[in-house]
Short mmCIF file of C-alpha atoms in Angstrom, two decimals:
data_model
loop_
_atom_site.label_atom_id
_atom_site.label_comp_id
_atom_site.label_asym_id
_atom_site.label_seq_id
_atom_site.Cartn_x
_atom_site.Cartn_y
_atom_site.Cartn_z
CA MET A 1 0.05 0.05 -0.05
CA THR A 2 2.60 2.32 0.68
CA HIS A 3 4.36 1.99 -2.51
CA THR A 4 0.94 2.39 -4.43
CA LEU A 5 0.48 5.79 -2.41
CA LYS A 6 3.94 6.80 -3.11
CA ASN A 7 3.29 6.22 -6.70
CA ILE A 8 -0.06 7.99 -6.86
CA TRP A 9 1.67 10.85 -4.91
CA HIS A 10 4.51 11.20 -7.45
CA LYS A 11 1.77 11.04 -10.33
CA VAL A 12 0.09 13.63 -9.21
CA THR A 13 2.86 16.18 -8.58
CA ALA A 14 5.37 15.17 -10.98
CA PRO A 15 7.31 18.25 -10.82
CA ASP A 16 10.17 17.21 -13.08
CA SER A 17 8.15 15.91 -15.99
CA PRO A 18 8.99 18.36 -19.12
CA PRO A 19 6.15 19.69 -21.15
CA PRO A 20 4.26 17.40 -23.46
CA ASN A 21 6.19 16.46 -26.91
CA GLU A 22 9.46 17.80 -25.59
CA PRO A 23 12.44 15.04 -25.35
CA LEU A 24 12.88 13.53 -21.72
CA PRO A 25 16.10 14.18 -19.87
CA PRO A 26 18.67 11.27 -19.85
CA SER A 27 17.80 8.53 -17.49
CA GLU A 28 19.31 8.17 -14.49
CA ASP A 29 19.03 4.53 -14.83
CA GLN A 30 22.70 4.21 -16.57
CA ILE A 31 24.05 1.02 -15.89
CA ASP A 32 27.47 -0.34 -17.32
CA ILE A 33 27.05 -2.22 -20.47
CA PRO A 34 28.21 -5.94 -19.56
CA THR A 35 31.04 -7.28 -21.70
CA PHE A 36 30.86 -10.94 -23.12
CA PRO A 37 33.61 -13.48 -23.70
CA ALA A 38 34.97 -13.31 -27.48
CA TYR A 39 33.17 -15.58 -30.15
CA ASP A 40 34.26 -19.04 -29.37
CA PRO A 41 33.16 -21.35 -32.08
CA VAL A 42 33.14 -24.47 -29.90
CA MET A 43 31.39 -22.75 -27.04
CA SER A 44 28.55 -21.56 -29.33
CA GLU A 45 28.30 -24.75 -31.08
CA ILE A 46 27.29 -26.38 -27.80
CA TYR A 47 24.71 -23.83 -26.75
CA ARG A 48 23.25 -23.59 -29.69
CA HIS A 49 22.85 -27.44 -30.75
CA ARG A 50 22.24 -28.74 -27.16
CA ARG A 51 18.55 -29.72 -26.15
CA HIS A 52 17.02 -26.56 -24.75
CA VAL A 53 14.79 -27.10 -21.75
CA GLY A 54 13.50 -23.66 -20.91
CA VAL A 55 11.00 -21.23 -19.93
CA ASN A 56 9.75 -17.80 -21.56
CA LEU A 57 10.60 -14.40 -19.60
CA GLY A 58 7.16 -13.26 -20.98
CA SER A 59 6.06 -10.14 -20.01
CA MET A 60 9.59 -8.14 -19.16
CA PHE A 61 10.66 -6.40 -22.20
CA ILE A 62 7.26 -6.25 -23.83
CA LEU A 63 4.30 -6.08 -21.37
CA GLU A 64 1.02 -8.20 -21.10
CA LYS A 65 -1.03 -7.09 -18.54
CA TRP A 66 -2.28 -10.45 -17.22
CA LEU A 67 1.38 -11.22 -16.37
CA CYS A 68 2.29 -7.74 -14.84
CA PRO A 69 3.13 -7.79 -11.22
CA PRO A 70 1.17 -5.44 -8.67
CA ALA A 71 4.28 -2.98 -8.57
CA LEU A 72 3.96 -2.24 -12.24
CA CYS A 73 0.20 -1.91 -12.48
CA SER A 74 0.04 0.66 -9.48
CA TRP A 75 1.76 3.23 -11.55
CA ILE A 76 -1.49 3.45 -13.70
CA ILE A 77 -3.40 6.37 -12.98
CA SER A 78 -5.73 6.70 -16.06
CA LYS A 79 -7.65 4.35 -18.68
CA PRO A 80 -7.60 0.71 -18.76
CA TRP A 81 -4.63 -0.82 -20.64
CA GLU A 82 -3.76 -4.09 -22.08
CA SER A 83 -0.80 -3.46 -24.44
CA GLU A 84 2.85 -1.95 -23.86
CA LEU A 85 1.48 1.19 -25.59
CA ASP A 86 -1.61 1.28 -23.49
CA PHE A 87 0.71 1.42 -20.50
CA LEU A 88 2.67 4.31 -21.59
CA ASN A 89 -0.56 6.19 -22.36
CA ALA A 90 -1.91 5.49 -18.86
CA ALA A 91 0.75 5.85 -16.90
CA GLY A 92 0.88 9.39 -16.75
CA PRO A 93 3.59 11.70 -17.86
CA ALA A 94 6.50 9.98 -19.98
CA LEU A 95 8.82 10.36 -17.19
CA GLN A 96 6.84 8.51 -14.86
CA ALA A 97 6.07 5.59 -17.58
CA ARG A 98 10.08 5.58 -17.84
CA GLU A 99 10.48 5.35 -14.01
CA ALA A 100 8.00 2.61 -13.80
CA LEU A 101 9.49 0.24 -16.62
CA GLU A 102 12.99 0.68 -15.36
CA GLU A 103 11.88 -0.52 -11.99
CA HIS A 104 10.09 -3.43 -13.56
CA TRP A 105 13.19 -4.13 -15.55
CA ARG A 106 15.36 -3.98 -12.49
CA THR A 107 13.00 -6.45 -10.37
CA PHE A 108 10.87 -8.77 -12.33
CA ILE A 109 13.67 -11.23 -13.22
CA THR A 110 16.90 -11.02 -11.04
CA GLU A 111 19.95 -13.11 -10.75
CA SER A 112 18.13 -15.37 -8.13
CA ASP A 113 15.74 -16.55 -10.71
CA PHE A 114 18.63 -17.82 -12.75
CA GLU A 115 20.35 -19.06 -10.05
CA TRP A 116 17.11 -21.26 -9.23
CA MET A 117 16.70 -22.30 -12.96
CA GLN A 118 20.09 -23.65 -13.28
CA SER A 119 19.72 -25.69 -9.74
CA ILE A 120 16.78 -27.20 -11.33
CA GLY A 121 18.06 -28.31 -14.70
CA ILE A 122 16.68 -25.11 -16.92
CA ASN A 123 19.36 -24.46 -19.53
CA ALA A 124 17.64 -21.88 -21.82
CA VAL A 125 15.18 -18.88 -21.69
CA ARG A 126 13.38 -17.26 -24.53
CA VAL A 127 12.95 -13.63 -24.28
CA PRO A 128 10.18 -11.71 -26.00
CA ILE A 129 11.04 -8.17 -26.77
CA GLY A 130 9.42 -5.34 -28.73
CA TYR A 131 11.32 -3.67 -31.82
CA TRP A 132 11.60 -0.68 -29.86
CA VAL A 133 14.10 -2.21 -27.47
CA ALA A 134 16.42 -2.84 -30.32
CA GLY A 135 17.10 0.76 -30.42
CA GLN A 136 14.99 4.33 -30.19
CA ASP A 137 16.08 5.07 -33.81
CA PHE A 138 13.44 2.09 -34.86
CA MET A 139 10.61 3.66 -32.99
CA ILE A 140 7.61 4.82 -35.26
CA GLY A 141 4.18 5.64 -35.27
CA ASP A 142 2.55 5.94 -31.61
CA PHE A 143 6.01 4.73 -29.99
CA LYS A 144 8.01 7.60 -31.40
CA LYS A 145 6.75 10.30 -28.84
CA TYR A 146 8.11 7.67 -26.32
CA GLN A 147 11.63 7.31 -27.44
CA GLY A 148 13.19 8.55 -24.23
CA VAL A 149 11.24 6.22 -22.11
CA TYR A 150 13.56 3.27 -23.21
CA ASP A 151 17.11 5.03 -22.75
CA SER A 152 18.37 1.96 -20.55
CA ALA A 153 16.17 -0.78 -22.32
CA TRP A 154 19.09 -2.30 -24.37
CA ALA A 155 21.41 -2.41 -21.47
CA ARG A 156 18.76 -4.03 -19.30
CA LEU A 157 18.50 -6.50 -22.25
CA LEU A 158 22.00 -7.21 -21.94
CA THR A 159 22.20 -7.48 -18.32
CA VAL A 160 19.61 -10.15 -18.26
CA ILE A 161 21.63 -12.00 -21.15
CA ASP A 162 24.69 -11.67 -18.95
CA MET A 163 22.94 -13.15 -15.76
CA ALA A 164 22.02 -16.04 -17.88
CA GLY A 165 25.35 -16.88 -19.27
CA ARG A 166 26.78 -16.81 -15.79
CA HIS A 167 24.37 -19.65 -15.04
CA ASN A 168 25.11 -21.56 -18.37
CA ILE A 169 21.77 -20.58 -19.41
CA GLY A 170 21.42 -19.92 -23.16
CA VAL A 171 18.96 -17.18 -24.57
CA LEU A 172 16.61 -17.15 -27.42
CA ILE A 173 16.12 -13.49 -28.16
CA ASP A 174 12.05 -13.39 -30.00
CA LEU A 175 10.88 -10.49 -31.82
CA HIS A 176 7.44 -10.35 -30.04
CA GLY A 177 6.26 -7.25 -31.12
CA ALA A 178 6.98 -5.90 -34.67
CA PRO A 179 6.23 -2.45 -36.27
CA GLY A 180 2.38 -2.18 -36.97
CA GLY A 181 1.85 -5.78 -35.47
CA GLN A 182 2.61 -9.20 -36.99
CA ASN A 183 -1.03 -10.30 -35.47
CA GLY A 184 -3.85 -8.58 -34.10
CA ASP A 185 -2.99 -9.38 -30.20
CA THR A 186 -2.08 -7.08 -27.72
CA HIS A 187 1.25 -9.02 -27.02
CA CYS A 188 2.44 -7.10 -30.23
CA GLY A 189 2.69 -4.06 -27.83
CA ILE A 190 -0.42 -2.36 -29.51
CA SER A 191 -4.15 -2.54 -29.29
CA THR A 192 -5.24 -1.87 -32.72
CA HIS A 193 -6.24 -5.42 -33.22
CA ARG A 194 -5.17 -5.49 -36.63
CA ALA A 195 -2.02 -6.94 -38.28
CA GLU A 196 -0.37 -3.96 -40.14
CA LEU A 197 3.11 -5.17 -40.21
CA PHE A 198 2.66 -6.54 -43.93
CA ASN A 199 0.51 -3.76 -45.10
CA SER A 200 3.61 -1.32 -45.54
CA ASN A 201 6.99 -1.41 -47.12
CA HIS A 202 8.20 1.10 -44.27
CA THR A 203 6.87 -1.21 -41.26
CA MET A 204 8.65 -4.19 -42.75
CA ASP A 205 11.71 -2.13 -43.48
CA VAL A 206 12.11 -0.93 -39.87
CA ALA A 207 11.26 -4.70 -38.63
CA LEU A 208 14.05 -5.75 -40.77
CA GLN A 209 16.30 -2.96 -39.75
CA ALA A 210 15.72 -4.09 -35.65
CA LEU A 211 16.51 -7.60 -36.78
CA THR A 212 19.64 -6.59 -38.39
CA ARG A 213 20.63 -4.77 -35.33
CA LEU A 214 20.13 -7.83 -33.01
CA ALA A 215 21.99 -9.93 -35.05
CA LYS A 216 25.05 -7.53 -35.25
CA ASP A 217 25.21 -7.11 -31.47
CA LEU A 218 24.06 -10.73 -30.37
CA ALA A 219 25.68 -13.24 -32.75
CA PRO A 220 28.80 -13.07 -31.44
CA ILE A 221 27.79 -13.79 -27.91
CA ASN A 222 28.36 -17.53 -27.31
CA HIS A 223 25.27 -18.52 -25.27
CA ILE A 224 22.66 -16.69 -27.59
CA ILE A 225 21.13 -19.63 -28.93
CA GLY A 226 19.18 -17.94 -31.74
CA LEU A 227 17.03 -14.97 -32.94
CA GLN A 228 13.22 -15.50 -33.68
CA VAL A 229 12.33 -13.41 -36.75
CA LEU A 230 8.61 -12.98 -35.48
CA ASN A 231 6.28 -14.20 -32.80
CA GLU A 232 2.94 -15.92 -33.97
CA PRO A 233 2.59 -13.83 -37.17
CA ILE A 234 -0.71 -14.18 -39.13
CA ASP A 235 -0.61 -16.62 -42.26
CA HIS A 236 -0.10 -13.45 -44.49
CA PRO A 237 0.73 -14.03 -48.28
CA GLU A 238 3.97 -11.54 -47.64
CA LEU A 239 5.05 -13.74 -44.81
CA ALA A 240 7.48 -16.23 -46.50
CA THR A 241 9.11 -13.22 -48.50
CA PHE A 242 9.56 -11.25 -45.33
CA TYR A 243 11.05 -14.43 -43.74
CA GLN A 244 13.53 -14.68 -46.77
CA LYS A 245 14.69 -11.01 -46.42
CA ALA A 246 14.89 -11.42 -42.79
CA TYR A 247 17.35 -14.48 -43.55
CA LYS A 248 19.45 -12.63 -45.73
CA ALA A 249 19.77 -9.49 -43.30
CA ILE A 250 20.79 -11.46 -40.52
CA ARG A 251 23.26 -13.63 -42.42
CA SER A 252 24.90 -10.50 -44.10
CA VAL A 253 26.12 -9.22 -40.80
CA HIS A 254 28.14 -11.97 -39.31
CA PRO A 255 28.94 -14.19 -42.56
CA ASP A 256 31.27 -16.46 -40.61
CA ILE A 257 28.83 -16.90 -37.62
CA VAL A 258 25.68 -19.26 -38.12
CA LEU A 259 23.22 -18.14 -35.64
CA PRO A 260 20.35 -19.93 -35.60
CA ILE A 261 17.28 -18.42 -37.06
CA TYR A 262 13.84 -19.22 -35.64
CA PHE A 263 10.62 -18.77 -37.40
CA GLY A 264 7.28 -18.91 -36.11
CA ASP A 265 4.78 -21.25 -38.17
CA ALA A 266 1.85 -19.02 -38.23
CA TRP A 267 -0.19 -21.60 -36.82
CA ASN A 268 0.68 -24.05 -39.65
CA ILE A 269 3.62 -26.18 -38.84
CA LYS A 270 3.11 -28.72 -41.76
CA LYS A 271 2.82 -25.58 -44.34
CA TYR A 272 6.10 -23.65 -43.11
CA SER A 273 8.32 -26.76 -42.40
CA THR A 274 7.34 -27.90 -45.98
CA TRP A 275 8.30 -24.33 -47.14
CA LEU A 276 11.73 -24.36 -45.13
CA ASN A 277 12.48 -27.82 -46.58
CA GLN A 278 12.43 -26.34 -50.05
CA SER A 279 14.74 -23.44 -49.20
CA ALA A 280 18.40 -23.53 -49.09
CA MET A 281 18.76 -21.87 -45.53
CA LYS A 282 21.03 -22.91 -43.07
CA PHE A 283 20.19 -23.60 -39.46
CA VAL A 284 16.80 -22.55 -39.43
CA VAL A 285 14.25 -23.78 -36.90
CA VAL A 286 10.54 -24.02 -36.89
CA ASP A 287 9.13 -22.40 -33.61
CA THR A 288 5.35 -23.90 -32.88
CA HIS A 289 3.48 -23.02 -29.82
CA GLN A 290 0.71 -25.53 -28.47
CA TYR A 291 -2.15 -24.32 -26.14
CA PHE A 292 -5.17 -26.36 -25.73
CA CYS A 293 -7.53 -23.73 -23.48
CA HIS A 294 -8.37 -20.93 -25.67
CA MET A 295 -11.14 -22.21 -28.29
CA PRO A 296 -14.43 -23.66 -27.69
CA ALA A 297 -12.93 -26.95 -29.78
CA ASP A 298 -10.89 -26.93 -26.75
CA HIS A 299 -13.24 -26.62 -24.18
CA ALA A 300 -15.44 -29.25 -25.69
CA LYS A 301 -12.79 -31.95 -25.20
CA SER A 302 -12.15 -33.73 -21.95
CA VAL A 303 -8.54 -34.05 -20.50
CA GLU A 304 -8.45 -37.51 -21.66
CA GLN A 305 -9.39 -36.28 -25.02
CA HIS A 306 -6.64 -33.67 -24.88
CA ILE A 307 -4.14 -36.48 -23.70
CA LYS A 308 -5.01 -38.61 -26.80
CA ASP A 309 -4.77 -35.53 -29.21
CA VAL A 310 -1.21 -34.82 -27.98
CA GLN A 311 0.06 -38.33 -28.07
CA THR A 312 -1.52 -38.86 -31.67
CA ASN A 313 -2.30 -35.72 -33.79
CA ILE A 314 0.34 -33.37 -32.21
CA ALA A 315 2.86 -36.18 -32.20
CA SER A 316 2.38 -36.96 -35.94
CA GLN A 317 2.49 -33.10 -36.90
CA LEU A 318 5.65 -32.87 -35.04
CA GLN A 319 7.24 -35.94 -36.58
CA PHE A 320 6.33 -34.63 -39.85
CA SER A 321 7.76 -31.05 -39.50
CA ALA A 322 10.76 -32.49 -37.87
CA ASN A 323 11.49 -34.79 -40.80
CA ASN A 324 11.22 -31.73 -43.33
CA VAL A 325 13.71 -29.64 -41.20
CA THR A 326 16.34 -31.91 -40.10
CA GLY A 327 14.82 -32.50 -36.59
CA ASN A 328 14.91 -28.56 -36.25
CA VAL A 329 11.40 -27.96 -34.16
CA ILE A 330 11.02 -26.46 -31.13
CA VAL A 331 7.96 -25.62 -29.01
CA GLY A 332 8.49 -22.18 -28.16
CA GLU A 333 5.38 -21.67 -25.81
CA TRP A 334 3.16 -24.72 -24.04
CA SER A 335 1.55 -24.70 -20.93
CA VAL A 336 -0.32 -27.46 -18.58
CA VAL A 337 -3.45 -25.05 -18.68
CA LEU A 338 -6.81 -26.66 -19.53
CA ASN A 339 -10.04 -24.80 -19.41
CA GLY A 340 -12.37 -25.58 -16.64
CA LYS A 341 -14.71 -27.16 -18.96
CA SER A 342 -12.49 -29.83 -19.84
CA ILE A 343 -11.53 -30.71 -16.54
CA GLU A 344 -15.17 -30.83 -15.46
CA LYS A 345 -15.68 -33.48 -17.96
CA SER A 346 -13.00 -35.45 -16.54
CA ARG A 347 -14.01 -35.35 -12.76
CA ARG A 348 -10.57 -34.59 -11.80
CA ASN A 349 -9.18 -31.56 -9.53
CA ASP A 350 -7.52 -29.02 -11.23
CA ALA A 351 -3.77 -30.02 -10.07
CA GLU A 352 -4.21 -33.60 -11.19
CA ALA A 353 -5.61 -32.83 -14.40
CA MET A 354 -2.97 -30.21 -15.12
CA LYS A 355 -0.26 -32.54 -13.94
CA SER A 356 -1.35 -35.54 -16.17
CA PHE A 357 -1.60 -33.19 -19.10
CA GLY A 358 1.83 -31.72 -18.39
CA GLN A 359 3.55 -34.97 -18.41
CA VAL A 360 2.36 -36.14 -21.52
CA GLN A 361 2.91 -32.68 -23.28
CA GLN A 362 6.45 -32.94 -22.17
CA ALA A 363 7.19 -36.41 -22.97
CA VAL A 364 6.05 -36.02 -26.58
CA TYR A 365 7.82 -32.41 -26.95
CA ASP A 366 11.10 -34.10 -25.47
CA GLN A 367 10.70 -37.00 -28.24
CA ASN A 368 9.82 -35.16 -31.23
CA CYS A 369 11.63 -31.55 -30.66
CA ALA A 370 14.89 -30.21 -29.92
CA GLY A 371 13.82 -28.28 -27.21
CA TRP A 372 10.75 -26.71 -25.68
CA PHE A 373 9.88 -23.29 -23.46
CA TYR A 374 7.33 -23.23 -21.00
CA TRP A 375 4.80 -20.17 -20.95
CA ASN A 376 5.34 -18.33 -18.60
CA TYR A 377 8.36 -18.42 -16.12
CA ARG A 378 6.18 -16.24 -13.80
CA THR A 379 2.87 -14.37 -13.39
CA GLY A 380 2.26 -11.41 -11.55
CA ASP A 381 1.27 -13.37 -8.56
CA ASP A 382 2.73 -16.89 -9.51
CA GLY A 383 -0.44 -18.24 -7.95
CA TRP A 384 -1.82 -20.35 -11.07
CA TYR A 385 -0.75 -22.91 -13.59
CA TRP A 386 0.61 -20.24 -16.22
CA SER A 387 3.41 -19.58 -13.69
CA PHE A 388 6.10 -22.41 -14.15
CA ARG A 389 7.34 -21.08 -10.69
CA TYR A 390 4.16 -22.27 -9.22
CA CYS A 391 3.84 -25.59 -11.13
CA VAL A 392 7.08 -26.74 -10.08
CA ARG A 393 6.66 -25.50 -6.42
CA ASN A 394 3.09 -27.33 -6.04
CA GLY A 395 4.61 -30.36 -7.70
CA ILE A 396 2.74 -30.02 -11.28
CA MET A 397 5.80 -29.98 -13.13
CA PRO A 398 8.95 -31.94 -12.41
CA SER A 399 11.43 -30.62 -9.66
CA HIS A 400 14.43 -31.37 -11.86
CA TYR A 401 15.54 -31.66 -15.62
CA HIS A 402 17.78 -34.20 -16.94
CA GLN A 403 16.71 -33.85 -20.80
CA GLY A 404 18.98 -30.85 -21.29
CA GLN A 405 22.17 -31.57 -19.24
CA ILE A 406 23.38 -33.78 -16.51
CA SER A 407 25.32 -33.59 -13.23
CA PRO A 408 29.09 -33.31 -13.10
CA ASP A 409 28.92 -36.62 -11.37
CA ALA A 410 27.02 -38.40 -13.95
CA VAL A 411 29.21 -36.61 -16.59
CA GLN A 412 32.25 -38.50 -14.88
CA LYS A 413 30.67 -41.75 -14.95
CA VAL A 414 29.48 -41.53 -18.51
CA HIS A 415 32.83 -40.75 -19.39
CA GLN A 416 34.20 -43.82 -17.74
CA GLN A 417 31.66 -46.09 -19.41
CA ALA A 418 32.35 -44.53 -22.81
CA LYS A 419 36.15 -45.22 -22.48
CA GLU A 420 35.24 -48.95 -21.63
CA GLU A 421 32.14 -49.30 -24.29
CA THR A 422 32.58 -46.95 -27.36
CA ASP A 423 35.19 -48.88 -29.21
CA LYS A 424 33.03 -52.14 -28.91
CA ARG A 425 29.97 -50.28 -29.63
CA MET A 426 31.81 -48.98 -32.85
CA GLU A 427 32.83 -52.39 -33.92
CA THR A 428 29.24 -53.66 -33.53
CA ALA A 429 27.64 -50.81 -35.32
CA PHE A 430 30.26 -51.08 -38.30
CA THR A 431 29.79 -54.92 -38.88
CA GLN A 432 26.04 -54.32 -38.66
CA HIS A 433 26.42 -51.28 -41.38
CA THR A 434 29.01 -53.23 -43.69
CA ASN A 435 27.01 -56.69 -43.59
CA TYR A 436 23.76 -55.04 -44.30
CA TRP A 437 24.95 -52.98 -47.29
CA SER A 438 26.88 -55.89 -48.42
CA ASN A 439 23.69 -57.87 -48.81
CA HIS A 440 21.87 -54.87 -50.31
CA GLY A 441 23.73 -53.98 -53.56
CA LEU A 442 26.72 -52.64 -52.11
CA PRO A 443 29.40 -55.74 -51.76
CA ASN A 444 32.83 -54.67 -51.15
CA CYS A 445 32.01 -50.98 -50.85
CA PRO A 446 34.97 -48.53 -50.85
CA ASP A 447 33.42 -46.24 -48.66
CA PHE A 448 32.62 -48.06 -45.66
CA TRP A 449 35.47 -46.62 -43.47
CA ARG A 450 33.74 -43.65 -43.56
CA PHE A 451 30.96 -45.13 -41.35
CA GLN A 452 33.90 -45.74 -38.85
CA GLU A 453 34.98 -41.86 -39.26
CA GLY A 454 31.59 -40.80 -38.56
CA PHE A 455 30.80 -42.85 -35.42
CA LYS A 456 34.05 -41.58 -34.02
CA ALA A 457 33.17 -38.18 -34.83
CA GLY A 458 29.81 -38.33 -33.35
CA SER A 459 30.93 -40.01 -30.13
CA THR A 460 33.57 -37.58 -29.68
CA VAL A 461 31.28 -34.40 -30.51
CA ALA A 462 28.57 -35.94 -27.78
CA LEU A 463 31.46 -36.14 -24.98
CA ARG A 464 32.61 -32.96 -25.77
CA PHE A 465 29.13 -31.45 -25.13
CA LEU A 466 29.17 -33.00 -21.71
CA THR A 467 32.73 -31.90 -20.84
CA ASN A 468 32.72 -28.45 -22.06
CA GLY A 469 29.44 -27.63 -21.94
CA GLN A 470 28.84 -28.74 -18.16
CA GLY A 471 26.74 -31.57 -19.04
CA SER A 472 25.06 -30.41 -22.16
CA ARG A 473 23.29 -33.06 -24.14
CA ILE A 474 22.61 -32.61 -27.98
CA GLY A 475 19.38 -31.59 -29.12
CA PHE A 476 19.79 -30.63 -32.72
CA LYS A 477 21.25 -34.12 -33.41
CA ARG A 478 20.58 -34.00 -37.29
CA GLN A 479 21.60 -30.51 -37.92
CA LEU A 480 25.19 -31.48 -36.39
CA THR A 481 25.37 -34.23 -38.62
CA VAL A 482 24.84 -32.11 -41.68
CA GLU A 483 27.45 -29.70 -40.25
CA TYR A 484 30.13 -32.27 -39.56
CA SER A 485 29.02 -34.10 -43.10
CA ASP A 486 30.03 -31.15 -44.84
CA ASP A 487 33.31 -30.70 -42.85
CA HIS A 488 34.17 -34.55 -43.79
CA LEU A 489 33.57 -33.57 -47.55
CA ARG A 490 35.93 -30.49 -47.37
CA ARG A 491 38.55 -32.79 -45.37
CA HIS A 492 38.70 -35.46 -48.10
CA HIS A 493 39.09 -34.01 -51.32
CA GLY A 494 37.63 -35.95 -54.04
CA SER A 495 34.96 -37.21 -52.13
CA THR A 496 31.21 -36.58 -53.35
CA LYS A 497 27.94 -36.01 -51.62
CA SER A 498 26.69 -39.32 -52.89
CA VAL A 499 28.86 -41.12 -50.41
CA LEU A 500 28.29 -39.02 -47.42
CA TRP A 501 25.63 -41.22 -46.04
CA HIS A 502 27.83 -43.76 -44.61
CA PHE A 503 29.52 -40.94 -42.52
CA GLU A 504 26.10 -39.87 -41.48
CA HIS A 505 24.92 -42.94 -40.51
CA GLY A 506 27.92 -43.50 -38.46
CA PHE A 507 27.83 -39.99 -36.61
CA VAL A 508 24.24 -40.13 -35.83
CA GLN A 509 25.00 -43.80 -34.37
CA GLY A 510 28.09 -42.40 -32.35
CA LEU A 511 25.79 -39.73 -30.88
CA GLU A 512 23.15 -42.32 -29.89
CA ALA A 513 25.57 -44.50 -28.71
CA ILE A 514 26.84 -41.61 -25.95
CA ASP A 515 23.04 -40.70 -25.22
CA GLN A 516 22.29 -44.43 -24.73
CA ILE A 517 25.08 -44.46 -22.00
CA ILE A 518 23.63 -41.35 -20.47
CA GLN A 519 20.17 -42.68 -20.30
CA GLN A 520 21.47 -45.73 -18.48
CA THR A 521 23.57 -43.42 -15.97
CA ILE A 522 20.56 -41.59 -14.97
CA ALA A 523 18.44 -44.55 -14.57
CA ARG A 524 20.71 -45.73 -11.88
#
């Protein structure tokens, strides 16, 4: 209450606010820009190819009212609000809006949050941002008059990235709000309820400029695991063309750094995974979102029907799409939440229903995707199932995660077992490979040796992820296979792509051999 009254008094008096339409004075929230280690191809490979077990940090750098804490909402003095722009308009003079947001950026997610995430095995965060965070020069339309509000936004974003890195947590930057809005929802930062990004070359150009700036500054940071071009865009006729332009713009700034580029599937994963399959883009990832509580059709299903749907239809969609894009599919947003009508049909209590549904979803996503991110890490009061913290603390979600990384003790045991078993596993796999293909049209094939080289490379890479990546497990297995296959081709002059499949089969089996040892170690 004291905090709220203090805010109201400050808003009423506001002695230091400049007249309307005049620039704000420089922010007093000037913090040191963190410095990051030099780009390291080995470390970035680990962060960007490992399995991502993560959470979303939604409503930090692009507001959603229903997720905001009471401390931030207490700054509102007029008008109902839903979006970031609404908040700016409703929080009084721009100087006060800036003070409110700066306090929010300092306090909503802190070092202790990353410490807790690391302690339970969370190894990645997806950070939704508005395009205005990339730089005030990009602010257009109604946001332009609020340029000074975001003086310290970029530094605060880098601080969050730095905190994540100190705890071995990778960061996926998600352009959640694009100029004009990539969909009609308020999570784009505006409340027009229209998707106007694609209606103007100017808005699309500004979005591309913001993405270029993000790529320029963030791609060399080793634990930046990717850049997502758009969040939940509508399936607009211009979307594929925009994606192509974004890909070229991002790749152009650091030709020697292959930053993973994530594309939202526009709620049509089969269409966009097929489209990407037909492109020549390198290390692109399909981001799909899975919710089962919003639509009337969702409400009509029982918990058991939703579980069956995930195990069959959703699993099938993910498998199809993963096959299209070398396994590069992640579930960028999901939740255990079901509508009350679904739970009533099953005669379960909320907690039991949500827990069962969450277990099934997690198992399907682990099996068919390279990673997942729960929506959301926290809510305003952390009092319900949209909050990952709430779910873990109340036993709805697991208290620890081994899918992305394992403990130092387990790493040691895996290395010991691998030392004892890898050669034997390779010999067995090589014999099976040569026997099979000798009996299926390739007797005395001169390229069988490539299988052995692939197996050695795959097992070595998997062990390096464990050692150098603090117990990291590989998620983007087929992506790694393609990259090491290309390297094999470069090293062996005179080889042709037609024989690379021997190496690729061996590489995958080398990865799988170490993963089997990991599974055995965890199960003990």
